[in-house]
Amino acid sequence: MLSFRIEKGKLKATSGPLPKLRPGWALVRVDLAGICNTDVELLHGYYNFRGVPGHEFAGTVEQVRGVASERKKWVGRRVCGEINISCRALGRHSVCAFCRRGLKAHCTRRTVLGIIGHPGAYAEYLTLPLENLHAVPDGMSDERAVFVEPLAAACEILEQVDVRKVREAAVLGDGKLAQLIARVLSTSVPRVVMYGKHDEKLALARRTGMTTKRVRGDTSDLKRAQEKFRLVVEATGAPTGLALAQQITEPRGTLVLKSTFHGAAPVETRPLVVKEITVIGSRCGPFGQAVALLRSGKIDPTALITRTFLLSDAPAAIRFAQGPGVMKVLLKPQSEKGVTQSSQGAQRPRSRVRGD
């Protein structure tokens, strides 16, 4: 099978046999994969990563190593998958304390699809434990299903913060994850304000009814930003966003940190202490809730898709994904057949809906 590995800061094509399956695992044909900012950070040295990146995908189960009932349930099903692989799924006889508490996303011996110790979705096939799989509803396109993982990360905020008391919230950042976070918050919070640097990205948020504010992404923002919020989500993907996030969080407010990037962020703790701000780190989230939001139509992320590349063009795709104004870039591990040109000239695949 074809896959792409990160080696010494470059994305290189490799060819090899299909991966072997552990008991209770599935072989998934990747139908569509998403390029995430985390993948770009891995390319730049985050986690000192070496291997096949990619953790956002929609695929089809081709093989299952398990009992007949499991094979009947999963083979042929369209799926997405949780990315944290727990010690139990890895065949460990003793289960760690976090897994015993039901916190497998924090398993002390976990591997993570496309991030830590497990080959990811920049490939024609990947493997995951059956316990990590979630069925994609019939009628949901691959283009929507590929957003389940990042949308679940956005939904995690609703699990961590009681937003019923929040009337106004701010999202710092206008990129892919920030856009999903703002949309999720808008399902529960009356007013959501997005702060960003890019007019065309802020316009995407305004089309959904959100308020937006333009910032420069430097220290001048600290003098110009006057509004305060009980809930602030920092999702700029840059270390400079933290100072503004602290400033616009009101006393006794909550600041949720979503950004992950290679390197350190300058942190002044005084505002956190003086304003008694609650700081919450937030990562992966509930897939079921994300699937439900997509299925209901309350959130439609397909407007965020800028372009779809063939998997064979992955190096060009990840370079394109880092360009100005670019939102979600997808990889289609398939031949030219079935790929069409969008009205902007960007390649987009025809949706394959089960039962068509």
Coordinates of C-alpha atoms in Angstrom, one line a residue:
M1 CA 0.0 0.0 0.0
L2 CA 1.0 3.6 -0.5
S3 CA 1.7 5.8 2.5
F4 CA 3.6 8.9 3.4
R5 CA 6.1 9.2 6.2
I6 CA 7.6 12.2 7.9
E7 CA 11.4 11.8 8.0
K8 CA 13.7 14.6 8.8
G9 CA 11.2 17.3 8.3
K10 CA 10.0 16.0 4.9
L11 CA 7.0 14.0 3.8
K12 CA 8.2 11.0 1.8
A13 CA 6.2 8.3 -0.2
T14 CA 6.7 4.7 0.9
S15 CA 5.2 1.4 -0.4
G16 CA 4.8 -1.7 1.7
P17 CA 2.5 -4.6 2.7
L18 CA -0.9 -4.1 4.5
P19 CA -0.5 -3.8 8.3
K20 CA -1.1 -6.9 10.4
L21 CA -4.1 -7.0 12.7
R22 CA -4.1 -7.6 16.4
P23 CA -7.1 -9.5 17.9
G24 CA -10.1 -7.2 18.2
W25 CA -8.7 -4.8 15.6
A26 CA -9.9 -3.7 12.1
L27 CA -8.2 -2.9 8.8
V28 CA -9.8 0.3 7.5
R29 CA -9.5 1.5 3.9
V30 CA -9.0 5.3 4.1
D31 CA -11.6 7.0 1.9
L32 CA -10.8 10.6 2.9
A33 CA -8.2 12.1 5.3
G34 CA -7.9 15.6 6.7
I35 CA -4.7 17.7 7.1
C36 CA -4.6 19.2 10.6
N37 CA -2.4 21.9 12.0
T38 CA -1.0 19.2 14.3
D39 CA 0.3 17.4 11.2
V40 CA 2.1 20.5 10.1
E41 CA 3.6 20.9 13.6
L42 CA 4.7 17.2 13.4
L43 CA 6.5 18.1 10.1
H44 CA 8.2 20.9 11.9
G45 CA 9.5 18.7 14.8
Y46 CA 6.6 18.4 17.2
Y47 CA 7.0 15.3 19.4
N48 CA 10.2 14.6 17.4
F49 CA 7.8 12.6 15.2
R50 CA 8.9 10.0 12.7
G51 CA 6.3 8.0 10.9
V52 CA 2.9 8.2 9.0
P53 CA 0.9 11.2 10.2
G54 CA -2.8 11.8 9.9
H55 CA -5.6 11.4 12.5
E56 CA -8.7 12.7 10.8
F57 CA -10.3 10.2 8.4
A58 CA -13.4 8.6 7.1
G59 CA -13.0 5.1 5.9
T60 CA -14.5 1.6 5.3
V61 CA -13.7 -1.5 7.3
E62 CA -12.2 -4.2 5.1
Q63 CA -11.1 -6.8 7.6
V64 CA -11.6 -7.6 11.2
R65 CA -9.6 -10.0 13.4
G66 CA -12.3 -11.1 15.8
V67 CA -15.3 -13.3 16.3
A68 CA -17.9 -13.8 13.6
S69 CA -20.4 -11.3 15.2
E70 CA -17.7 -8.6 15.2
R71 CA -16.9 -9.3 11.5
K72 CA -20.6 -9.2 10.6
K73 CA -21.1 -5.9 12.5
W74 CA -18.1 -4.0 11.1
V75 CA -16.9 -5.4 7.7
G76 CA -18.2 -3.1 5.0
R77 CA -19.2 -0.3 7.4
R78 CA -18.2 3.3 6.9
V79 CA -16.4 4.5 10.0
C80 CA -14.4 7.2 11.7
G81 CA -12.2 6.5 14.7
E82 CA -11.0 7.8 18.0
I83 CA -7.3 8.3 17.9
N84 CA -6.1 7.3 21.4
I85 CA -5.3 3.6 21.6
S86 CA -5.4 2.3 25.2
C87 CA -3.2 -0.2 26.9
R88 CA -6.0 -2.7 27.0
A89 CA -6.4 -2.5 23.2
L90 CA -2.6 -2.9 22.9
G91 CA -2.9 -6.3 24.7
R92 CA -1.5 -5.2 28.0
H93 CA -2.4 -7.7 30.7
S94 CA -2.3 -5.0 33.4
V95 CA -4.5 -1.9 32.8
C96 CA -3.2 1.5 33.8
A97 CA -4.9 3.7 36.5
F98 CA -6.3 6.1 33.9
C99 CA -7.9 3.4 31.9
R100 CA -9.4 1.9 35.1
R101 CA -11.0 5.4 35.6
G102 CA -12.3 5.4 32.1
L103 CA -9.8 8.0 30.9
K104 CA -8.2 6.0 28.0
A105 CA -7.4 9.3 26.2
H106 CA -4.8 9.7 29.0
C107 CA -3.6 6.1 29.2
T108 CA 0.0 6.2 30.3
R109 CA 1.0 3.6 27.7
R110 CA -1.2 4.8 24.9
T111 CA -0.3 5.2 21.3
V112 CA -2.0 7.8 19.2
L113 CA -3.1 7.4 15.5
G114 CA -0.7 9.4 13.4
I115 CA 0.9 11.2 16.4
I116 CA 2.5 8.8 18.8
G117 CA 3.7 5.4 17.9
H118 CA 0.9 4.3 15.5
P119 CA 0.8 4.9 11.7
G120 CA -1.9 7.4 10.7
A121 CA -4.2 8.2 7.8
Y122 CA -1.8 9.5 5.2
A123 CA -2.1 6.0 3.7
E124 CA -4.4 3.8 1.8
Y125 CA -5.1 1.7 4.9
L126 CA -4.8 2.1 8.7
T127 CA -5.6 -0.1 11.7
L128 CA -7.5 0.7 14.8
P129 CA -9.1 -1.3 17.7
L130 CA -12.8 -2.0 17.2
E131 CA -13.5 -0.1 20.5
N132 CA -12.2 3.0 18.7
L133 CA -14.5 2.8 15.7
H134 CA -17.7 4.8 15.3
A135 CA -20.1 4.0 12.4
V136 CA -20.8 6.8 10.0
P137 CA -24.6 7.2 9.5
D138 CA -26.0 6.2 6.1
G139 CA -26.5 9.4 4.1
M140 CA -23.6 11.3 5.7
S141 CA -20.9 12.1 3.1
D142 CA -17.3 11.4 3.5
E143 CA -16.7 15.2 3.4
R144 CA -18.7 15.6 6.6
A145 CA -17.5 12.4 8.3
V146 CA -13.9 13.4 8.0
F147 CA -14.7 16.3 10.4
V148 CA -15.9 14.1 13.2
E149 CA -12.5 13.9 15.0
P150 CA -11.8 17.7 15.1
L151 CA -15.5 18.4 15.8
A152 CA -15.4 16.1 18.7
A153 CA -12.4 18.0 20.1
A154 CA -14.6 21.2 19.9
C155 CA -17.4 19.4 21.6
E156 CA -15.1 18.5 24.5
I157 CA -15.5 22.1 25.7
L158 CA -19.2 21.5 26.4
E159 CA -18.1 18.5 28.5
Q160 CA -15.6 20.5 30.5
V161 CA -17.5 23.8 31.0
D162 CA -21.1 24.4 32.2
V163 CA -22.1 26.8 29.4
R164 CA -25.7 27.2 30.6
K165 CA -24.5 30.2 32.7
V166 CA -22.6 31.7 29.8
R167 CA -24.3 34.4 27.7
E168 CA -21.2 35.5 25.7
A169 CA -18.1 33.6 24.7
A170 CA -15.0 34.5 22.7
V171 CA -12.9 32.3 20.4
L172 CA -9.4 33.5 19.6
G173 CA -8.4 32.2 16.2
D174 CA -10.1 31.9 12.8
G175 CA -8.5 28.7 11.6
K176 CA -10.1 25.2 11.1
L177 CA -10.4 24.2 14.8
A178 CA -11.4 27.7 15.9
Q179 CA -14.2 27.7 13.3
L180 CA -15.5 24.4 14.6
I181 CA -15.3 25.5 18.2
A182 CA -17.2 28.7 17.5
R183 CA -19.9 26.7 15.7
V184 CA -20.2 24.2 18.6
L185 CA -20.4 27.0 21.2
S186 CA -23.1 28.7 19.1
T187 CA -25.4 25.8 19.6
S188 CA -25.5 26.5 23.4
V189 CA -24.2 30.1 23.9
P190 CA -26.4 33.1 22.7
R191 CA -23.5 35.2 21.5
V192 CA -20.1 34.0 20.3
V193 CA -17.4 36.4 19.1
M194 CA -14.5 35.2 16.9
Y195 CA -11.2 37.1 17.0
G196 CA -9.0 36.6 14.0
K197 CA -6.4 38.0 11.6
H198 CA -7.9 37.0 8.2
D199 CA -10.9 38.7 6.6
E200 CA -11.8 35.8 4.4
K201 CA -11.8 33.4 7.3
L202 CA -13.8 35.7 9.6
A203 CA -16.3 36.0 6.7
L204 CA -16.9 32.2 7.0
A205 CA -17.9 32.7 10.7
R206 CA -20.1 35.7 9.9
R207 CA -22.1 33.6 7.4
T208 CA -23.3 31.5 10.4
G209 CA -24.5 34.5 12.3
M210 CA -21.4 35.0 14.5
T211 CA -19.9 38.4 15.5
T212 CA -16.2 38.7 14.4
K213 CA -13.5 41.1 15.3
R214 CA -10.2 41.7 13.4
V215 CA -6.9 41.6 15.3
R216 CA -3.3 41.8 14.2
G217 CA -1.9 39.0 16.3
D218 CA 0.7 41.1 18.1
T219 CA 1.0 43.2 21.2
S220 CA -1.0 46.1 19.8
D221 CA -4.1 43.9 20.3
L222 CA -3.7 44.3 24.0
K223 CA -4.4 48.0 23.8
R224 CA -7.3 47.8 21.4
A225 CA -9.3 44.8 22.8
Q226 CA -11.8 46.2 25.4
E227 CA -14.5 43.6 25.7
K228 CA -14.5 40.9 28.5
F229 CA -16.0 37.4 28.4
R230 CA -16.8 34.8 31.0
L231 CA -15.6 32.1 28.6
V232 CA -12.6 32.4 26.3
V233 CA -11.2 29.7 24.1
E234 CA -7.7 30.2 22.8
A235 CA -7.3 28.4 19.5
T236 CA -4.9 30.6 17.5
G237 CA -2.3 27.9 17.2
A238 CA 0.3 30.5 18.0
P239 CA 2.1 31.4 21.3
T240 CA 1.1 35.1 20.9
G241 CA -2.6 34.3 21.4
L242 CA -2.3 33.5 25.1
A243 CA -1.7 37.1 26.3
L244 CA -4.8 38.4 24.6
A245 CA -6.8 35.4 25.9
Q246 CA -5.8 36.3 29.4
Q247 CA -6.7 39.9 29.0
I248 CA -10.2 39.4 27.6
T249 CA -11.2 36.8 30.2
E250 CA -13.2 38.5 32.9
P251 CA -12.4 37.9 36.7
R252 CA -13.5 34.5 37.8
G253 CA -13.9 33.6 34.1
T254 CA -12.7 30.4 32.3
L255 CA -10.0 30.2 29.8
V256 CA -9.9 27.1 27.7
L257 CA -6.6 26.3 25.9
K258 CA -6.8 24.4 22.6
S259 CA -3.6 25.4 20.8
T260 CA -0.8 22.9 20.3
F261 CA 2.4 24.0 18.6
H262 CA 6.1 23.2 18.5
G263 CA 7.9 25.3 21.0
A264 CA 7.1 27.3 24.1
A265 CA 4.7 30.2 24.8
P266 CA 5.6 33.2 26.9
V267 CA 3.3 33.1 29.9
E268 CA 2.7 35.9 32.5
T269 CA 0.9 34.3 35.4
R270 CA -0.1 37.6 37.1
P271 CA -3.4 38.0 35.2
L272 CA -4.4 34.4 36.0
V273 CA -3.8 35.0 39.7
V274 CA -5.2 38.5 40.1
K275 CA -8.3 37.7 38.1
E276 CA -8.6 34.2 39.6
I277 CA -9.0 32.8 36.1
T278 CA -9.8 29.1 35.7
V279 CA -7.5 27.6 33.0
I280 CA -8.6 24.3 31.3
G281 CA -6.5 22.3 28.9
S282 CA -8.8 20.7 26.3
R283 CA -7.9 18.0 23.7
C284 CA -9.9 15.1 22.3
G285 CA -13.7 14.8 22.8
P286 CA -17.0 12.9 22.4
F287 CA -17.4 11.3 19.0
G288 CA -21.1 10.5 19.5
Q289 CA -21.9 14.2 20.1
A290 CA -20.0 15.2 17.0
V291 CA -21.7 12.7 14.9
A292 CA -25.1 13.8 16.2
L293 CA -24.4 17.5 15.4
L294 CA -23.4 16.6 11.8
R295 CA -26.3 14.2 11.3
S296 CA -28.8 16.8 12.6
G297 CA -27.5 19.5 10.3
K298 CA -26.9 21.9 13.2
I299 CA -23.3 22.1 12.0
D300 CA -22.2 21.8 8.4
P301 CA -18.4 22.1 8.1
T302 CA -18.1 21.4 4.4
A303 CA -17.8 25.2 3.7
L304 CA -14.4 25.0 5.4
I305 CA -13.0 22.6 2.7
T306 CA -10.6 24.5 0.5
R307 CA -9.2 21.8 -1.7
T308 CA -8.9 18.0 -2.1
F309 CA -5.7 16.4 -3.3
L310 CA -5.0 12.8 -4.3
L311 CA -2.9 11.0 -1.7
S312 CA -0.1 10.7 -4.2
D313 CA 0.2 14.5 -4.1
A314 CA 0.4 14.6 -0.2
P315 CA 3.7 16.7 -0.2
A316 CA 2.1 19.3 -2.4
A317 CA -1.1 19.2 -0.3
I318 CA 0.7 19.8 3.0
R319 CA 2.6 22.7 1.5
F320 CA -0.7 24.1 0.1
A321 CA -2.3 23.7 3.5
Q322 CA 0.2 26.1 5.0
G323 CA -0.7 28.9 2.6
P324 CA -2.5 32.1 3.4
G325 CA -6.3 31.9 3.5
V326 CA -6.3 28.1 3.3
M327 CA -8.8 26.2 5.5
K328 CA -9.3 22.4 5.4
V329 CA -7.3 20.4 2.9
L330 CA -8.2 16.8 2.3
L331 CA -6.4 13.8 0.9
K332 CA -8.2 11.2 -1.2
P333 CA -6.3 7.8 -1.3
Q334 CA -7.9 6.8 -4.6
S335 CA -7.3 6.9 -8.3
E336 CA -8.2 9.9 -10.5
K337 CA -11.6 8.2 -11.2
G338 CA -14.3 10.0 -9.2
V339 CA -12.4 13.2 -8.6
T340 CA -14.0 16.3 -10.1
Q341 CA -13.0 20.0 -10.3
S342 CA -14.8 22.5 -8.1
S343 CA -15.9 25.8 -9.3
Q344 CA -12.7 27.4 -8.0
G345 CA -10.6 24.8 -9.8
A346 CA -9.9 22.9 -6.6
Q347 CA -10.2 19.1 -6.7
R348 CA -13.2 17.7 -4.8
P349 CA -14.3 14.1 -4.6
R350 CA -17.8 13.0 -5.3
S351 CA -19.4 11.9 -2.1
R352 CA -19.8 8.1 -1.8
V353 CA -23.0 7.6 0.2
R354 CA -23.7 4.0 1.2
G355 CA -26.7 2.7 -0.6
D356 CA -26.4 5.0 -3.6

